[in-house]
Amino acid sequence: MRRITLDDVANLAGVSPITVSRVLRKPDVVSPALRLRVDAAVKELGYVPNLAASRLASSRTHAIGVIVPTLYNVIFAEYLFALHDVLVAAGFQVIVVNSRYSEIEEENAIKALLGQRVEAIIITGTHHTPLSRQLLTQAHLPVVETFELSPDPIDLNIGMSQEQAGQTATRHLIERGFRRIAFLTGNLDHRAQSRFEGYRVAMQQADLPNLPIVAERPRHSSVALGSDLFAITCAHGDVPEAIFCTDDNLALGAMQECRKRGIRVPDDIAIMGFHDLEFAACAAPSLSSVVTRRFETGKLAAEKVLAALASSARSKSEQIDLGYALIPRESTAV
Amino acid sequence: MRRITLDDVANLAGVSPITVSRVLRKPDVVSPALRLRVDAAVKELGYVPNLAASRLASSRTHAIGVIVPTLYNVIFAEYLFALHDVLVAAGFQVIVVNSRYSEIEEENAIKALLGQRVEAIIITGTHHTPLSRQLLTQAHLPVVETFELSPDPIDLNIGMSQEQAGQTATRHLIERGFRRIAFLTGNLDHRAQSRFEGYRVAMQQADLPNLPIVAERPRHSSVALGSDLFAITCAHGDVPEAIFCTDDNLALGAMQECRKRGIRVPDDIAIMGFHDLEFAACAAPSLSSVVTRRFETGKLAAEKVLAALASSARSKSEQIDLGYALIPRESTAV
DNA sequence: ATGAAAGCGCTAACAT
DNA sequence: ATGTTAGCGCTTTCAT
C-alpha cells in the first residue's frame, strides 16, 4: 500500500511535479486548464501532501508551539481558544504541549517543539530551568512568556502581577474589617505562590497573622477540593472570618461546604475568589473575584508572534502588563 | 544563522553522520568511546534533530491524531489526559485538534492530520461527512470513534449509548412521580441530541409531554447558561416539576437560579445532571447524575491503537460498550 | 562496530 | 506559464 505522492498526481495529470506543487500552493500562477486537470487528479487519487517533506524542503513549518501547565483549567482553555483563533486564521498550525506544572516536563516540551522546528514558542509562566532558558534563547525565534511579569524576560512577555492581584484581593477583605483571613489553595505553582505572597504582604502590613490552607499533596483546583479543604479547616475548629481562594472553583466548593454546615455567606464568613470564572456572577450568593484577562493574553501573544514573524528583523524584547480588576459581589459584602 | 545538522555534529566528533544518528536512536549499537564523543559534540553544539527530516526518511511519524469538539469541556480534558498518558509513555506524540462541533472543521482536521502522516486517528463521535468517512477509510490506519456507539463503525468504536443513558435518567424522574419534566441543553451536538432522543422516548412511553428548553443559538454548557436558561423558563411562568440537564454544569446553574428565586431543590423541583462532574457529589444539595467513563474511554482507545500499531495485521473492527451508571442523590430525592 | 550510497517527497532557484 | 535540477536533513540498505 504505497502512499500517493506528488509524482503520481503529476503522471496522472500529465504535467511535471512542480506544477502540481504550484496548483496546491499558488493556484493563481498556473493556467486554468492545467489547474483543472491537476485538481481532478488530486481528487481521483485522494492525494494528501506529505507535510514532513514540504517542511523539509521549504524549511518553513508554519507551526507555533504553545506550552501550558494543564488542560484541566478553563483558564488555559480560554487562552488557547484565543491563541488558536488568531494563529489558525493566519495559516499556522498550533502545537499544544502540557508540562503538568513540572519544569522538567517543560524542558522536554521545549526540546520536542524545537525538534519540530516550530517558528515561535508561547510559554506559560516565567520560571524555567536554566537549560530551558538557554534552549529558548539560542533557538533565535520569537518567544512569549505569559500570565506573569518577568524581571528578566527571554524575549516578549505578556502578563500581569499575580502578587499585586493577591495583595489587592486581600486588602479588599481587610478593608471590610475581617481579621482572620485564610488563604486557600490546592497547589503552589508559581502563579498561586505569587498570589500567596501578595496575601502575605498585605496581611503583614495590616499586622494580621497568615492563615494558609494548602492541600497536603498538590492537587488541581476543583470545586470538590475547595469543599474538602474548607471542611478540614472547620474540623480543626477554627473557622476564619474570611477566605481568599486562589481560584473560583475552590471558592465555590468552600461556599457549598458552608451551606451544608449552616454557615452563612457573607454573614458568617466572606469568600473571595480569583479569575472571575463564568459562574462567579451567577453563584448564589454571587462571588467576589479578580478578573484576569486570559483571552486578551492569548490574542495578544498570538498577534505579537505574527508580527515578529512578519518583520524578519529581530523583534525587540517587550513587556506588556495586562492588569486585572477586582469585582466586589455579594460574597464579601458587609 | 544556519541550524545545526547531523553533519555538523559528525564533523565535530570526527565520525560519519550515520554514527551520530545511531548514537541518538540506538546507543547500545555504538561503541562507548564514539558514543561519548558524539554526545559531547551534540551537547556542545546544542543539536536538536530535525523531526521533519527524520519522519521523511523513516516514514514513521510516531504521531497520533486526536480530534475533539472542544477544549472547554472537562469531559474532553479528562479523556485527553488518559489518552496522553498511555500514548506518550509508549513514545508517541499526540496531536490534538478541535473541530468546534463542526463537521466541516472536522473534515479539515482529518486532512491536516493525514497530511502529517499520523499513524492513527482517534475521533470523537460517530457522525462525519461522507468525505471524512472516505478519507478515514482509505487512509488504512487505525481509527477509533469514541463516546458514542455507531451502527456502522469505520474501524474501532469505544463508547456508550447516549440515548439509553438519556432514557434511564428520564425514567428515574418519571418513577419518582414527576410529570412535567423539562430537558435543558445549550446545544444539540450529536451526543446531546441522542440523550434528548432518549428523554423523548421515555416521556412518550409514559404518555407525558416533551418540554425541551434549548438555547436560542448553540452555546457550550456552562453554569451561567444553566442559570440563564432556567431563568427564561421561569419568566415564561411555567416552572417544571423536574429538569434533566444534558450536563452537570447546566444543572448547577439551574440549582443556583432556584436558590435565588426561593425555589427549593428537591422539594419544589427535582434536578438531574449528566456526566457526574467532580462537583456533583459535593454540591448542596448534592446532584443526581449519570456517570460516564471518559478516562476509561481515553485509556482504552489509546491501548487499542497501540495494539493495532504493534500487530501489523489489519486490525479487525471492534465495538466496545463502556456503559454508564445513574447515581441518585439529594437533588432528585422525594 | 562503522561507513558509503541512495533516497524519502517535496520546494527553491534557475531556466525556457 | 511550465519544466529541470538540486538539495532540504535525515535513515535505510548494503557493504566493509
Short mmCIF file of N, CA and C in Angstrom, two decimals, chain B residues 195-286:
data_model
loop_
_atom_site.label_atom_id
_atom_site.label_comp_id
_atom_site.label_asym_id
_atom_site.label_seq_id
_atom_site.Cartn_x
_atom_site.Cartn_y
_atom_site.Cartn_z
N ARG B 195 -29.21 12.00 23.78
CA ARG B 195 -29.77 11.99 25.13
C ARG B 195 -31.18 12.57 25.10
N PHE B 196 -31.34 13.60 24.28
CA PHE B 196 -32.67 14.19 24.14
C PHE B 196 -33.63 13.16 23.57
N GLU B 197 -33.15 12.42 22.59
CA GLU B 197 -33.98 11.38 21.98
C GLU B 197 -34.40 10.36 23.04
N GLY B 198 -33.47 10.00 23.90
CA GLY B 198 -33.79 9.07 24.98
C GLY B 198 -34.87 9.64 25.89
N TYR B 199 -34.71 10.91 26.22
CA TYR B 199 -35.70 11.62 27.04
C TYR B 199 -37.08 11.59 26.37
N ARG B 200 -37.05 11.89 25.06
CA ARG B 200 -38.29 11.96 24.29
C ARG B 200 -39.02 10.61 24.32
N VAL B 201 -38.25 9.56 24.09
CA VAL B 201 -38.84 8.22 24.07
C VAL B 201 -39.43 7.86 25.44
N ALA B 202 -38.66 8.13 26.49
CA ALA B 202 -39.14 7.79 27.83
C ALA B 202 -40.42 8.56 28.16
N MET B 203 -40.45 9.83 27.79
CA MET B 203 -41.62 10.65 28.07
C MET B 203 -42.83 10.13 27.30
N GLN B 204 -42.60 9.80 26.06
CA GLN B 204 -43.67 9.29 25.20
C GLN B 204 -44.25 8.00 25.78
N GLN B 205 -43.34 7.11 26.18
CA GLN B 205 -43.80 5.83 26.73
C GLN B 205 -44.64 6.03 27.98
N ALA B 206 -44.33 7.10 28.72
CA ALA B 206 -45.10 7.36 29.94
C ALA B 206 -46.28 8.28 29.65
N ASP B 207 -46.43 8.58 28.34
CA ASP B 207 -47.53 9.42 27.92
C ASP B 207 -47.45 10.82 28.51
N LEU B 208 -46.23 11.32 28.59
CA LEU B 208 -46.03 12.67 29.13
C LEU B 208 -45.54 13.58 28.01
N PRO B 209 -45.82 14.87 28.11
CA PRO B 209 -45.44 15.81 27.05
C PRO B 209 -43.96 16.22 27.15
N ASN B 210 -43.35 16.43 25.99
CA ASN B 210 -41.97 16.96 25.96
C ASN B 210 -41.93 18.39 26.46
N LEU B 211 -40.82 18.74 27.04
CA LEU B 211 -40.64 20.12 27.50
C LEU B 211 -39.19 20.52 27.26
N PRO B 212 -38.81 20.67 26.01
CA PRO B 212 -37.40 20.98 25.73
C PRO B 212 -37.10 22.45 26.01
N ILE B 213 -35.98 22.70 26.65
CA ILE B 213 -35.53 24.08 26.85
C ILE B 213 -34.14 24.16 26.24
N VAL B 214 -34.07 24.78 25.07
CA VAL B 214 -32.82 24.81 24.34
C VAL B 214 -32.41 26.26 24.10
N ALA B 215 -31.13 26.53 24.23
CA ALA B 215 -30.65 27.89 23.99
C ALA B 215 -30.97 28.30 22.56
N GLU B 216 -31.25 29.58 22.35
CA GLU B 216 -31.66 30.03 21.03
C GLU B 216 -30.58 29.79 19.98
N ARG B 217 -29.35 30.22 20.33
CA ARG B 217 -28.26 29.85 19.43
C ARG B 217 -27.35 28.91 20.23
N PRO B 218 -26.72 27.94 19.57
CA PRO B 218 -25.92 26.94 20.27
C PRO B 218 -24.88 27.59 21.18
N ARG B 219 -24.82 27.17 22.40
CA ARG B 219 -23.79 27.67 23.32
C ARG B 219 -23.23 26.51 24.10
N HIS B 220 -21.97 26.61 24.48
CA HIS B 220 -21.41 25.49 25.20
C HIS B 220 -21.92 25.49 26.64
N SER B 221 -22.07 24.32 27.19
CA SER B 221 -22.62 24.17 28.53
C SER B 221 -21.80 24.93 29.56
N SER B 222 -22.48 25.65 30.41
CA SER B 222 -21.78 26.34 31.49
C SER B 222 -22.78 26.58 32.61
N VAL B 223 -22.25 26.89 33.77
CA VAL B 223 -23.11 27.17 34.91
C VAL B 223 -23.98 28.39 34.60
N ALA B 224 -23.34 29.41 34.03
CA ALA B 224 -24.08 30.63 33.73
C ALA B 224 -25.23 30.34 32.76
N LEU B 225 -24.98 29.49 31.77
CA LEU B 225 -26.02 29.17 30.81
C LEU B 225 -27.19 28.44 31.48
N GLY B 226 -26.86 27.51 32.37
CA GLY B 226 -27.91 26.80 33.10
C GLY B 226 -28.78 27.77 33.85
N SER B 227 -28.14 28.72 34.48
CA SER B 227 -28.84 29.75 35.23
C SER B 227 -29.74 30.56 34.29
N ASP B 228 -29.19 30.99 33.18
CA ASP B 228 -29.95 31.78 32.19
C ASP B 228 -31.16 31.02 31.67
N LEU B 229 -30.91 29.80 31.20
CA LEU B 229 -32.00 29.04 30.59
C LEU B 229 -33.13 28.81 31.57
N PHE B 230 -32.74 28.52 32.81
CA PHE B 230 -33.79 28.27 33.80
C PHE B 230 -34.55 29.55 34.11
N ALA B 231 -33.82 30.65 34.16
CA ALA B 231 -34.47 31.94 34.43
C ALA B 231 -35.49 32.26 33.34
N ILE B 232 -35.12 32.00 32.08
CA ILE B 232 -36.03 32.25 30.97
C ILE B 232 -37.30 31.41 31.11
N THR B 233 -37.09 30.15 31.48
CA THR B 233 -38.23 29.27 31.67
C THR B 233 -39.17 29.81 32.75
N CYS B 234 -38.59 30.24 33.84
CA CYS B 234 -39.40 30.77 34.93
C CYS B 234 -40.15 32.02 34.47
N ALA B 235 -39.45 32.84 33.68
CA ALA B 235 -40.06 34.08 33.19
C ALA B 235 -41.31 33.77 32.40
N HIS B 236 -41.30 32.66 31.70
CA HIS B 236 -42.49 32.25 30.92
C HIS B 236 -43.60 31.73 31.82
N GLY B 237 -43.30 31.67 33.09
CA GLY B 237 -44.36 31.33 34.04
C GLY B 237 -44.60 29.84 34.23
N ASP B 238 -43.84 28.98 33.50
CA ASP B 238 -44.11 27.56 33.68
C ASP B 238 -42.92 26.84 34.30
N VAL B 239 -42.84 26.84 35.60
CA VAL B 239 -41.77 26.15 36.28
C VAL B 239 -42.09 24.65 36.29
N PRO B 240 -41.21 23.83 35.72
CA PRO B 240 -41.48 22.40 35.67
C PRO B 240 -41.34 21.74 37.04
N GLU B 241 -41.74 20.48 37.14
CA GLU B 241 -41.59 19.76 38.41
C GLU B 241 -40.19 19.17 38.53
N ALA B 242 -39.59 18.92 37.37
CA ALA B 242 -38.25 18.35 37.36
C ALA B 242 -37.55 18.78 36.08
N ILE B 243 -36.21 18.86 36.12
CA ILE B 243 -35.47 19.10 34.89
C ILE B 243 -34.31 18.13 34.77
N PHE B 244 -34.12 17.69 33.53
CA PHE B 244 -32.99 16.82 33.20
C PHE B 244 -32.07 17.67 32.34
N CYS B 245 -30.85 17.90 32.87
CA CYS B 245 -29.90 18.75 32.16
C CYS B 245 -28.90 17.89 31.42
N THR B 246 -28.52 18.31 30.25
CA THR B 246 -27.60 17.48 29.46
C THR B 246 -26.23 17.41 30.09
N ASP B 247 -26.04 18.13 31.19
CA ASP B 247 -24.69 18.29 31.65
C ASP B 247 -24.73 18.88 33.07
N ASP B 248 -23.85 18.47 33.95
CA ASP B 248 -23.88 18.93 35.33
C ASP B 248 -23.70 20.44 35.47
N ASN B 249 -22.97 21.04 34.55
CA ASN B 249 -22.79 22.49 34.62
C ASN B 249 -24.13 23.21 34.54
N LEU B 250 -24.92 22.79 33.58
CA LEU B 250 -26.25 23.38 33.43
C LEU B 250 -27.07 23.14 34.70
N ALA B 251 -26.95 21.94 35.22
CA ALA B 251 -27.73 21.57 36.41
C ALA B 251 -27.36 22.47 37.59
N LEU B 252 -26.06 22.70 37.75
CA LEU B 252 -25.61 23.54 38.85
C LEU B 252 -26.13 24.97 38.68
N GLY B 253 -26.10 25.45 37.45
CA GLY B 253 -26.60 26.79 37.17
C GLY B 253 -28.08 26.89 37.49
N ALA B 254 -28.83 25.87 37.08
CA ALA B 254 -30.26 25.87 37.34
C ALA B 254 -30.50 25.86 38.85
N MET B 255 -29.69 25.09 39.56
CA MET B 255 -29.83 24.98 41.01
C MET B 255 -29.59 26.33 41.67
N GLN B 256 -28.60 27.04 41.18
CA GLN B 256 -28.31 28.35 41.76
C GLN B 256 -29.43 29.34 41.47
N GLU B 257 -29.99 29.24 40.27
CA GLU B 257 -31.09 30.12 39.92
C GLU B 257 -32.30 29.84 40.82
N CYS B 258 -32.51 28.56 41.11
CA CYS B 258 -33.60 28.18 42.02
C CYS B 258 -33.41 28.85 43.38
N ARG B 259 -32.18 28.79 43.87
CA ARG B 259 -31.91 29.35 45.19
C ARG B 259 -32.24 30.83 45.22
N LYS B 260 -31.84 31.52 44.15
CA LYS B 260 -32.11 32.96 44.09
C LYS B 260 -33.60 33.26 44.12
N ARG B 261 -34.37 32.36 43.49
CA ARG B 261 -35.80 32.59 43.37
C ARG B 261 -36.59 31.96 44.51
N GLY B 262 -35.86 31.38 45.45
CA GLY B 262 -36.55 30.76 46.57
C GLY B 262 -37.26 29.48 46.22
N ILE B 263 -36.88 28.87 45.12
CA ILE B 263 -37.44 27.57 44.74
C ILE B 263 -36.56 26.51 45.38
N ARG B 264 -37.16 25.60 46.18
CA ARG B 264 -36.34 24.64 46.91
C ARG B 264 -36.08 23.38 46.09
N VAL B 265 -34.83 22.92 46.13
CA VAL B 265 -34.44 21.66 45.48
C VAL B 265 -34.14 20.65 46.58
N PRO B 266 -34.75 19.48 46.61
CA PRO B 266 -35.66 18.93 45.61
C PRO B 266 -37.13 19.13 45.94
N ASP B 267 -37.46 19.86 47.03
CA ASP B 267 -38.86 19.95 47.48
C ASP B 267 -39.79 20.52 46.40
N ASP B 268 -39.35 21.64 45.78
CA ASP B 268 -40.20 22.27 44.78
C ASP B 268 -39.89 21.79 43.36
N ILE B 269 -38.63 21.42 43.16
CA ILE B 269 -38.23 20.98 41.83
C ILE B 269 -37.07 19.99 41.95
N ALA B 270 -37.10 18.96 41.13
CA ALA B 270 -36.01 17.98 41.12
C ALA B 270 -35.05 18.31 39.98
N ILE B 271 -33.77 18.09 40.20
CA ILE B 271 -32.79 18.39 39.15
C ILE B 271 -31.86 17.21 38.94
N MET B 272 -31.73 16.85 37.67
CA MET B 272 -30.90 15.71 37.29
C MET B 272 -29.81 16.21 36.34
N GLY B 273 -28.58 15.84 36.62
CA GLY B 273 -27.48 16.26 35.76
C GLY B 273 -27.00 15.14 34.85
N PHE B 274 -25.81 15.32 34.30
CA PHE B 274 -25.23 14.29 33.44
C PHE B 274 -23.73 14.40 33.45
N HIS B 275 -23.05 13.28 33.49
CA HIS B 275 -21.59 13.14 33.45
C HIS B 275 -20.95 12.95 34.83
N ASP B 276 -21.71 13.29 35.88
CA ASP B 276 -21.14 13.22 37.22
C ASP B 276 -19.80 13.94 37.30
N LEU B 277 -19.81 15.23 37.05
CA LEU B 277 -18.59 16.02 37.18
C LEU B 277 -18.18 16.07 38.65
N GLU B 278 -16.94 16.49 38.87
CA GLU B 278 -16.38 16.36 40.22
C GLU B 278 -17.21 17.06 41.30
N PHE B 279 -17.92 18.11 40.92
CA PHE B 279 -18.63 18.86 41.95
C PHE B 279 -20.02 18.31 42.28
N ALA B 280 -20.49 17.34 41.47
CA ALA B 280 -21.87 16.87 41.65
C ALA B 280 -22.10 16.34 43.06
N ALA B 281 -21.15 15.57 43.55
CA ALA B 281 -21.32 14.94 44.86
C ALA B 281 -21.28 15.95 45.99
N CYS B 282 -20.50 17.04 45.83
CA CYS B 282 -20.34 17.97 46.94
C CYS B 282 -21.24 19.20 46.81
N ALA B 283 -22.06 19.26 45.76
CA ALA B 283 -22.97 20.38 45.65
C ALA B 283 -23.96 20.33 46.81
N ALA B 284 -24.61 21.46 47.07
CA ALA B 284 -25.57 21.49 48.16
C ALA B 284 -26.88 22.02 47.63
N PRO B 285 -27.90 21.18 47.47
CA PRO B 285 -27.91 19.74 47.71
C PRO B 285 -27.07 18.99 46.67
N SER B 286 -26.68 17.78 47.04
CA SER B 286 -25.86 17.00 46.09
C SER B 286 -26.69 16.66 44.86
#
